[in-house]
Amino acid sequence: MVHASENDTSPAPFSADDSPIARELASLSARRRALEAVTVTFDGPTRVITVSNQKGGVGKTTTTVNLAAALASIGARVLVIDLDPQGNASTALGVPHTAETPSVYDVLIDEFPLAEVIQTSPESELLLCAPSTIHLAGAEIELVSQVAREHRLRTALEGYLEATDLAPDFIFIDCPPSLGLLTINAFTAADELLIPIQCEYYALEGLSQLLGNVQMIQKHLNRGLRLSTIMLTMYDARTRLAQQVADEVREHFPREVLETVIPRSVRVSEAPSFGQTVIAYDPSSAGAIAYREAAVEIVQRTERSTESEGTA
Ligand code: ATP
Ligand code: MG
């Protein structure tokens, strides 16, 4: 349940100065106060969200870890499954993922229980990660000859959710930039697909191929999968191109695109080198605030759709 104070009319502290930087700071501090006025409770079933886009470097991992940390910061229990052999999500969450670490590889190939590889991020007790290791690079090929090769992650997740008495409110799966068997396992295991779109030229290129693949998955492997969320990332307000890309994506996907746009921000890109998300690294930065707003929006959207289902 989400409650936001509608009548917070206290003046922003920087409003006396009218320079662009002062205006930006005033607006950030107003947004931060609006976020502080929001209270959220999590009592629904676990939402399993795959973060995917076969284009490389569009912000999949950054979106995954920062949304996960933002949700944990407002009280959700969140598990990130790192399904990319690069292990960037594990790094950003400060979780060890050397070659000897029990990882998602062992879950997919050797049927280790998922619970045995999950670690807690030093950032929050509510933030969990099933790390990837370099072994996962070979899994794409090893999976080919495995029984039920497209369902292995789903089976592991179902086993985990059945056995645990502390089920996460959200499970995010960070995918590699390809449409191979690892990504297919993520699609088969998830209820929802979140596509991050970088506000740059060529943003929409490849999207129809991705959506075509999603249709195939829906038809043959996971009827329940739906594209629930599109998130615009690396938005640079100074360029007209970013605005044009954002407008075009909103025109094509009016229901799926979040209102919140993630700005291009140095703080966001610096955070992983400290083994942190931007939520811990610089919680009052524009990037952290945007990710927290996106998190609240994602929670509020389901509430709305659940309410409208109830009244239908
Ligand atoms: P890959 O396809 O390799 O898995 P990806 O889609 O997961 O990449 P990221 O690793 O999240 O993309 O981001 C690519 C690069 O862009 C990284 O260096 C990251 O720090 C940077 N980046 C992502 N989001 C932002 C942002 N909002 N502001 C500035 N830099 C960003
Ligand atoms: Mg990535």
Coordinates of C-alpha atoms and ligand atoms in Angstrom, one line a residue:
M1 CA 0.0 0.0 0.0
V2 CA 1.4 3.5 -0.8
H3 CA 0.5 6.7 0.8
A4 CA 2.0 10.0 -0.3
S5 CA 1.5 13.3 1.3
E6 CA -0.3 15.4 -1.3
N7 CA -0.2 18.7 0.6
D8 CA 3.4 19.2 1.2
T9 CA 3.6 22.9 0.3
S10 CA 6.7 24.0 2.3
P11 CA 9.0 26.0 0.1
A12 CA 12.1 24.4 -1.3
P13 CA 15.2 25.6 0.5
F14 CA 17.0 26.9 -2.5
S15 CA 14.1 28.7 -4.2
A16 CA 15.5 32.2 -3.4
D17 CA 18.4 31.7 -5.8
D18 CA 17.3 31.4 -9.4
S19 CA 20.4 30.0 -11.0
P20 CA 19.9 26.7 -12.9
I21 CA 22.0 24.7 -10.4
A22 CA 20.0 26.1 -7.5
R23 CA 16.7 25.3 -9.3
E24 CA 17.9 21.7 -9.9
L25 CA 19.0 21.3 -6.2
A26 CA 15.6 22.7 -5.1
S27 CA 13.8 20.3 -7.3
L28 CA 15.9 17.4 -6.1
S29 CA 15.3 18.2 -2.5
A30 CA 11.5 18.5 -3.1
R31 CA 11.6 15.1 -4.8
R32 CA 13.5 13.7 -1.9
R33 CA 11.0 15.0 0.6
A34 CA 8.1 13.6 -1.5
L35 CA 9.8 10.2 -1.4
E36 CA 10.2 10.4 2.3
A37 CA 6.5 11.0 2.6
V38 CA 5.7 7.7 0.8
T39 CA 5.1 4.6 2.9
V40 CA 4.9 1.2 1.3
T41 CA 4.0 -2.2 2.5
F42 CA 4.8 -5.4 0.7
D43 CA 2.3 -8.2 1.2
G44 CA 1.7 -9.6 -2.3
P45 CA 3.2 -12.7 -3.9
T46 CA 6.8 -12.6 -5.1
R47 CA 7.2 -10.7 -8.4
V48 CA 9.8 -12.3 -10.7
I49 CA 11.1 -9.7 -13.1
T50 CA 13.6 -10.4 -15.9
V51 CA 15.7 -7.4 -17.0
S52 CA 16.6 -7.9 -20.6
N53 CA 17.7 -6.2 -23.8
Q54 CA 20.0 -8.0 -26.2
K55 CA 21.8 -4.8 -26.9
G56 CA 24.9 -4.4 -24.9
G57 CA 25.6 -1.6 -22.5
V58 CA 22.1 -0.2 -22.4
G59 CA 21.9 -0.2 -18.6
K60 CA 20.4 -3.7 -17.8
T61 CA 22.8 -4.3 -14.8
T62 CA 22.7 -0.8 -13.5
T63 CA 18.9 -0.9 -13.6
T64 CA 18.7 -4.3 -11.9
V65 CA 21.0 -3.5 -9.0
N66 CA 19.8 0.1 -8.3
L67 CA 16.1 -0.8 -8.6
A68 CA 16.7 -3.8 -6.3
A69 CA 18.6 -1.6 -3.8
A70 CA 15.9 1.1 -4.0
L71 CA 13.2 -1.4 -3.3
A72 CA 15.2 -2.8 -0.3
S73 CA 15.6 0.8 1.0
I74 CA 11.9 1.1 1.2
G75 CA 11.4 -2.3 3.0
A76 CA 11.1 -4.9 0.3
R77 CA 13.0 -8.1 0.5
V78 CA 14.8 -8.4 -2.9
L79 CA 16.8 -11.2 -4.6
V80 CA 19.0 -10.4 -7.6
I81 CA 19.9 -13.4 -9.8
D82 CA 23.0 -12.6 -11.8
L83 CA 22.7 -14.5 -15.0
D84 CA 25.5 -12.7 -16.8
P85 CA 28.9 -14.4 -16.9
Q86 CA 30.4 -10.9 -16.6
G87 CA 29.2 -10.9 -13.0
N88 CA 28.6 -7.1 -13.0
A89 CA 25.5 -7.3 -10.8
S90 CA 27.4 -9.4 -8.2
T91 CA 30.2 -6.8 -8.2
A92 CA 27.8 -3.9 -7.8
L93 CA 26.1 -5.6 -4.9
G94 CA 29.5 -6.2 -3.2
V95 CA 29.1 -9.9 -3.3
P96 CA 32.2 -12.2 -3.8
H97 CA 32.1 -14.1 -7.1
T98 CA 35.5 -15.6 -7.7
A99 CA 35.7 -18.9 -9.6
E100 CA 35.3 -21.0 -6.4
T101 CA 32.2 -19.2 -5.2
P102 CA 29.0 -21.4 -5.4
S103 CA 27.0 -19.7 -8.1
V104 CA 24.1 -19.7 -10.5
Y105 CA 26.3 -22.0 -12.6
D106 CA 26.0 -24.8 -10.0
V107 CA 22.2 -24.2 -9.8
L108 CA 21.7 -24.4 -13.6
I109 CA 24.1 -27.2 -14.4
D110 CA 24.5 -29.3 -11.2
E111 CA 21.0 -28.7 -9.7
F112 CA 22.3 -27.1 -6.5
P113 CA 19.5 -25.6 -4.4
L114 CA 19.3 -21.9 -5.1
A115 CA 19.3 -21.2 -1.3
E116 CA 22.8 -22.6 -1.1
V117 CA 24.4 -20.0 -3.4
I118 CA 22.5 -16.9 -2.2
Q119 CA 24.5 -14.3 -0.4
T120 CA 23.5 -11.1 1.5
S121 CA 24.8 -7.8 0.1
P122 CA 26.7 -5.8 2.6
E123 CA 24.5 -2.9 1.7
S124 CA 21.3 -4.3 3.3
E125 CA 20.0 -7.3 5.1
L126 CA 17.0 -7.2 2.6
L127 CA 19.2 -7.3 -0.5
L128 CA 20.2 -10.8 -1.6
C129 CA 22.2 -12.0 -4.6
A130 CA 22.7 -15.3 -6.3
P131 CA 26.1 -14.5 -7.9
S132 CA 27.5 -15.4 -11.3
T133 CA 31.0 -16.7 -11.8
I134 CA 33.1 -17.0 -14.9
H135 CA 31.9 -20.7 -15.2
L136 CA 28.6 -19.4 -16.4
A137 CA 30.3 -18.5 -19.7
G138 CA 30.4 -22.2 -20.4
A139 CA 26.8 -22.8 -19.3
E140 CA 25.4 -21.5 -22.5
I141 CA 27.0 -24.5 -24.3
E142 CA 26.6 -27.0 -21.5
L143 CA 22.9 -26.3 -21.2
V144 CA 22.3 -27.4 -24.8
S145 CA 22.6 -31.1 -23.9
Q146 CA 20.8 -30.8 -20.6
V147 CA 17.3 -32.2 -19.9
A148 CA 14.7 -29.4 -19.7
R149 CA 17.3 -27.0 -20.6
E150 CA 15.0 -24.0 -20.9
H151 CA 13.3 -24.6 -17.5
R152 CA 16.2 -25.1 -15.2
L153 CA 16.1 -21.7 -13.6
R154 CA 12.3 -21.8 -13.2
T155 CA 12.5 -25.2 -11.5
A156 CA 15.2 -23.9 -9.2
L157 CA 13.2 -20.8 -8.3
E158 CA 10.0 -22.8 -7.7
G159 CA 12.0 -25.1 -5.3
Y160 CA 13.4 -22.1 -3.5
L161 CA 10.1 -20.4 -3.1
E162 CA 8.4 -23.5 -1.8
A163 CA 11.1 -24.2 0.7
T164 CA 11.8 -20.7 2.1
D165 CA 9.8 -19.2 4.9
L166 CA 11.1 -15.7 4.0
A167 CA 10.1 -15.4 0.3
P168 CA 11.5 -12.2 -1.4
D169 CA 9.0 -9.6 -2.5
F170 CA 10.9 -9.1 -5.7
I171 CA 13.3 -11.3 -7.7
F172 CA 15.2 -9.5 -10.5
I173 CA 17.1 -11.5 -13.1
D174 CA 20.0 -9.7 -14.8
C175 CA 20.5 -11.1 -18.3
P176 CA 23.5 -11.1 -20.6
P177 CA 23.3 -9.1 -23.8
S178 CA 22.3 -12.0 -26.0
L179 CA 19.2 -14.2 -26.7
G180 CA 20.8 -17.5 -25.8
L181 CA 19.8 -20.2 -23.4
L182 CA 20.7 -18.2 -20.3
T183 CA 18.3 -15.4 -21.4
I184 CA 15.7 -18.0 -22.4
N185 CA 15.9 -19.5 -18.9
A186 CA 15.3 -16.1 -17.5
F187 CA 12.3 -15.5 -19.7
T188 CA 10.9 -18.9 -18.8
A189 CA 11.3 -18.3 -15.0
A190 CA 9.8 -14.8 -14.9
D191 CA 6.3 -13.2 -14.7
E192 CA 7.4 -9.9 -16.0
L193 CA 9.9 -8.5 -18.4
L194 CA 11.6 -5.1 -17.8
I195 CA 13.4 -3.6 -20.8
P196 CA 15.8 -0.7 -20.1
I197 CA 16.1 1.6 -23.1
Q198 CA 19.0 3.9 -23.5
C199 CA 18.0 7.3 -24.7
E200 CA 20.4 7.3 -27.6
Y201 CA 20.3 6.9 -31.3
Y202 CA 19.4 3.2 -32.4
A203 CA 17.6 2.8 -29.1
L204 CA 14.7 1.0 -30.8
E205 CA 16.8 -1.0 -33.1
G206 CA 16.6 -4.7 -32.2
L207 CA 13.5 -4.2 -30.0
S208 CA 11.2 -5.9 -32.5
Q209 CA 13.5 -8.9 -32.5
L210 CA 13.4 -9.0 -28.7
L211 CA 9.6 -8.7 -28.7
G212 CA 9.4 -11.4 -31.3
N213 CA 11.4 -13.7 -29.1
V214 CA 9.2 -12.8 -26.2
Q215 CA 6.2 -13.9 -28.2
M216 CA 7.9 -17.2 -29.0
I217 CA 8.5 -17.7 -25.3
Q218 CA 4.9 -16.9 -24.5
K219 CA 3.7 -19.4 -27.1
H220 CA 6.0 -22.3 -26.2
L221 CA 7.6 -21.9 -22.8
N222 CA 5.9 -19.4 -20.5
R223 CA 2.4 -18.2 -21.2
G224 CA 2.5 -16.0 -18.1
L225 CA 5.3 -13.8 -19.2
R226 CA 4.3 -10.1 -19.9
L227 CA 6.2 -7.0 -20.9
S228 CA 5.3 -5.0 -17.8
T229 CA 7.9 -2.2 -17.7
I230 CA 10.1 -0.1 -20.0
M231 CA 12.5 2.1 -18.3
L232 CA 14.3 5.0 -20.1
T233 CA 17.9 5.3 -18.9
M234 CA 21.0 7.5 -19.4
Y235 CA 18.7 10.4 -20.3
D236 CA 20.6 13.6 -21.0
A237 CA 18.2 16.5 -20.7
R238 CA 20.6 18.8 -22.6
T239 CA 20.2 16.9 -25.9
R240 CA 17.2 17.0 -28.2
L241 CA 17.9 13.4 -29.2
A242 CA 17.2 12.1 -25.8
Q243 CA 13.9 13.8 -25.7
Q244 CA 13.1 12.5 -29.2
V245 CA 13.9 8.9 -28.3
A246 CA 11.9 9.2 -25.1
D247 CA 8.9 10.6 -27.0
E248 CA 9.1 7.9 -29.6
V249 CA 9.3 5.1 -27.0
R250 CA 6.3 6.5 -25.1
E251 CA 4.3 6.7 -28.3
H252 CA 4.9 3.0 -29.1
F253 CA 4.5 1.8 -25.5
P254 CA 2.3 4.3 -23.6
R255 CA 1.3 1.8 -20.9
E256 CA 4.6 0.2 -20.3
V257 CA 7.0 3.2 -20.0
L258 CA 7.6 4.5 -16.5
E259 CA 7.1 8.2 -15.9
T260 CA 10.4 8.2 -14.1
V261 CA 13.4 8.7 -16.3
I262 CA 16.9 7.8 -15.1
P263 CA 19.3 10.6 -15.9
R264 CA 22.8 10.1 -17.2
S265 CA 24.9 10.6 -14.0
V266 CA 28.5 10.2 -13.1
R267 CA 27.5 9.0 -9.6
V268 CA 25.6 6.1 -11.1
S269 CA 28.5 5.0 -13.2
E270 CA 31.1 5.5 -10.3
A271 CA 29.2 3.4 -7.7
P272 CA 30.1 -0.1 -9.0
S273 CA 33.8 0.5 -8.7
F274 CA 33.1 0.9 -4.9
G275 CA 31.1 -2.4 -4.9
Q276 CA 28.0 -0.3 -4.2
T277 CA 24.8 0.7 -5.8
V278 CA 24.1 4.4 -6.2
I279 CA 21.5 4.1 -3.4
A280 CA 24.3 3.4 -0.9
Y281 CA 27.1 5.4 -2.6
D282 CA 25.3 8.7 -2.9
P283 CA 21.7 8.5 -1.7
S284 CA 20.8 12.1 -2.3
S285 CA 22.2 12.2 -5.9
A286 CA 19.9 12.7 -8.9
G287 CA 20.4 9.0 -10.0
A288 CA 19.6 7.6 -6.6
I289 CA 16.4 9.7 -6.3
A290 CA 15.3 8.7 -9.8
Y291 CA 15.8 5.0 -9.0
R292 CA 13.8 5.3 -5.7
E293 CA 11.0 7.1 -7.6
A294 CA 11.0 4.3 -10.2
A295 CA 10.8 1.7 -7.4
V296 CA 7.8 3.4 -5.9
E297 CA 6.2 3.7 -9.3
I298 CA 6.7 0.0 -10.0
V299 CA 5.0 -0.8 -6.7
Q300 CA 2.2 1.6 -7.2
R301 CA 1.4 0.3 -10.7
T302 CA 0.7 -3.2 -9.5
E303 CA -1.6 -1.8 -6.8
R304 CA -3.5 0.1 -9.5
S305 CA -3.8 -2.9 -11.8
T306 CA -4.8 -5.1 -8.8
E307 CA -7.4 -2.6 -7.8
S308 CA -8.9 -2.3 -11.3
E309 CA -9.0 -6.1 -11.6
G310 CA -10.9 -6.2 -8.3
T311 CA -13.5 -3.7 -9.6
A312 CA -13.8 -5.3 -13.1
Ligands
ATP1 P1 25.9 -5.5 -20.7 O1 25.1 -5.6 -22.0 O2 27.4 -5.5 -21.0 O3 25.5 -6.4 -19.7 P2 24.3 -3.5 -19.5 O4 23.1 -3.4 -20.4 O5 24.1 -4.3 -18.3 O6 25.6 -4.0 -20.2 P3 25.3 -1.5 -17.8 O7 26.6 -2.3 -17.5 O8 24.3 -1.4 -16.7 O9 24.7 -2.0 -19.1 O10 25.7 0.0 -18.2 C1 26.7 0.2 -19.3 C2 27.6 1.4 -18.9 O11 26.8 2.6 -18.7 C3 28.2 1.2 -17.5 O12 29.5 1.7 -17.6 C4 27.4 2.0 -16.5 O13 28.1 2.4 -15.4 C5 26.9 3.1 -17.4 N1 25.6 3.6 -17.0 C6 24.5 3.0 -16.9 N2 23.5 3.8 -16.5 C7 24.0 5.0 -16.3 C8 23.5 6.3 -16.0 N3 22.2 6.4 -15.6 N4 24.4 7.3 -16.0 C9 25.7 7.2 -16.3 N5 26.2 6.0 -16.7 C10 25.4 4.9 -16.7
MG2 MG 25.0 -6.1 -17.7

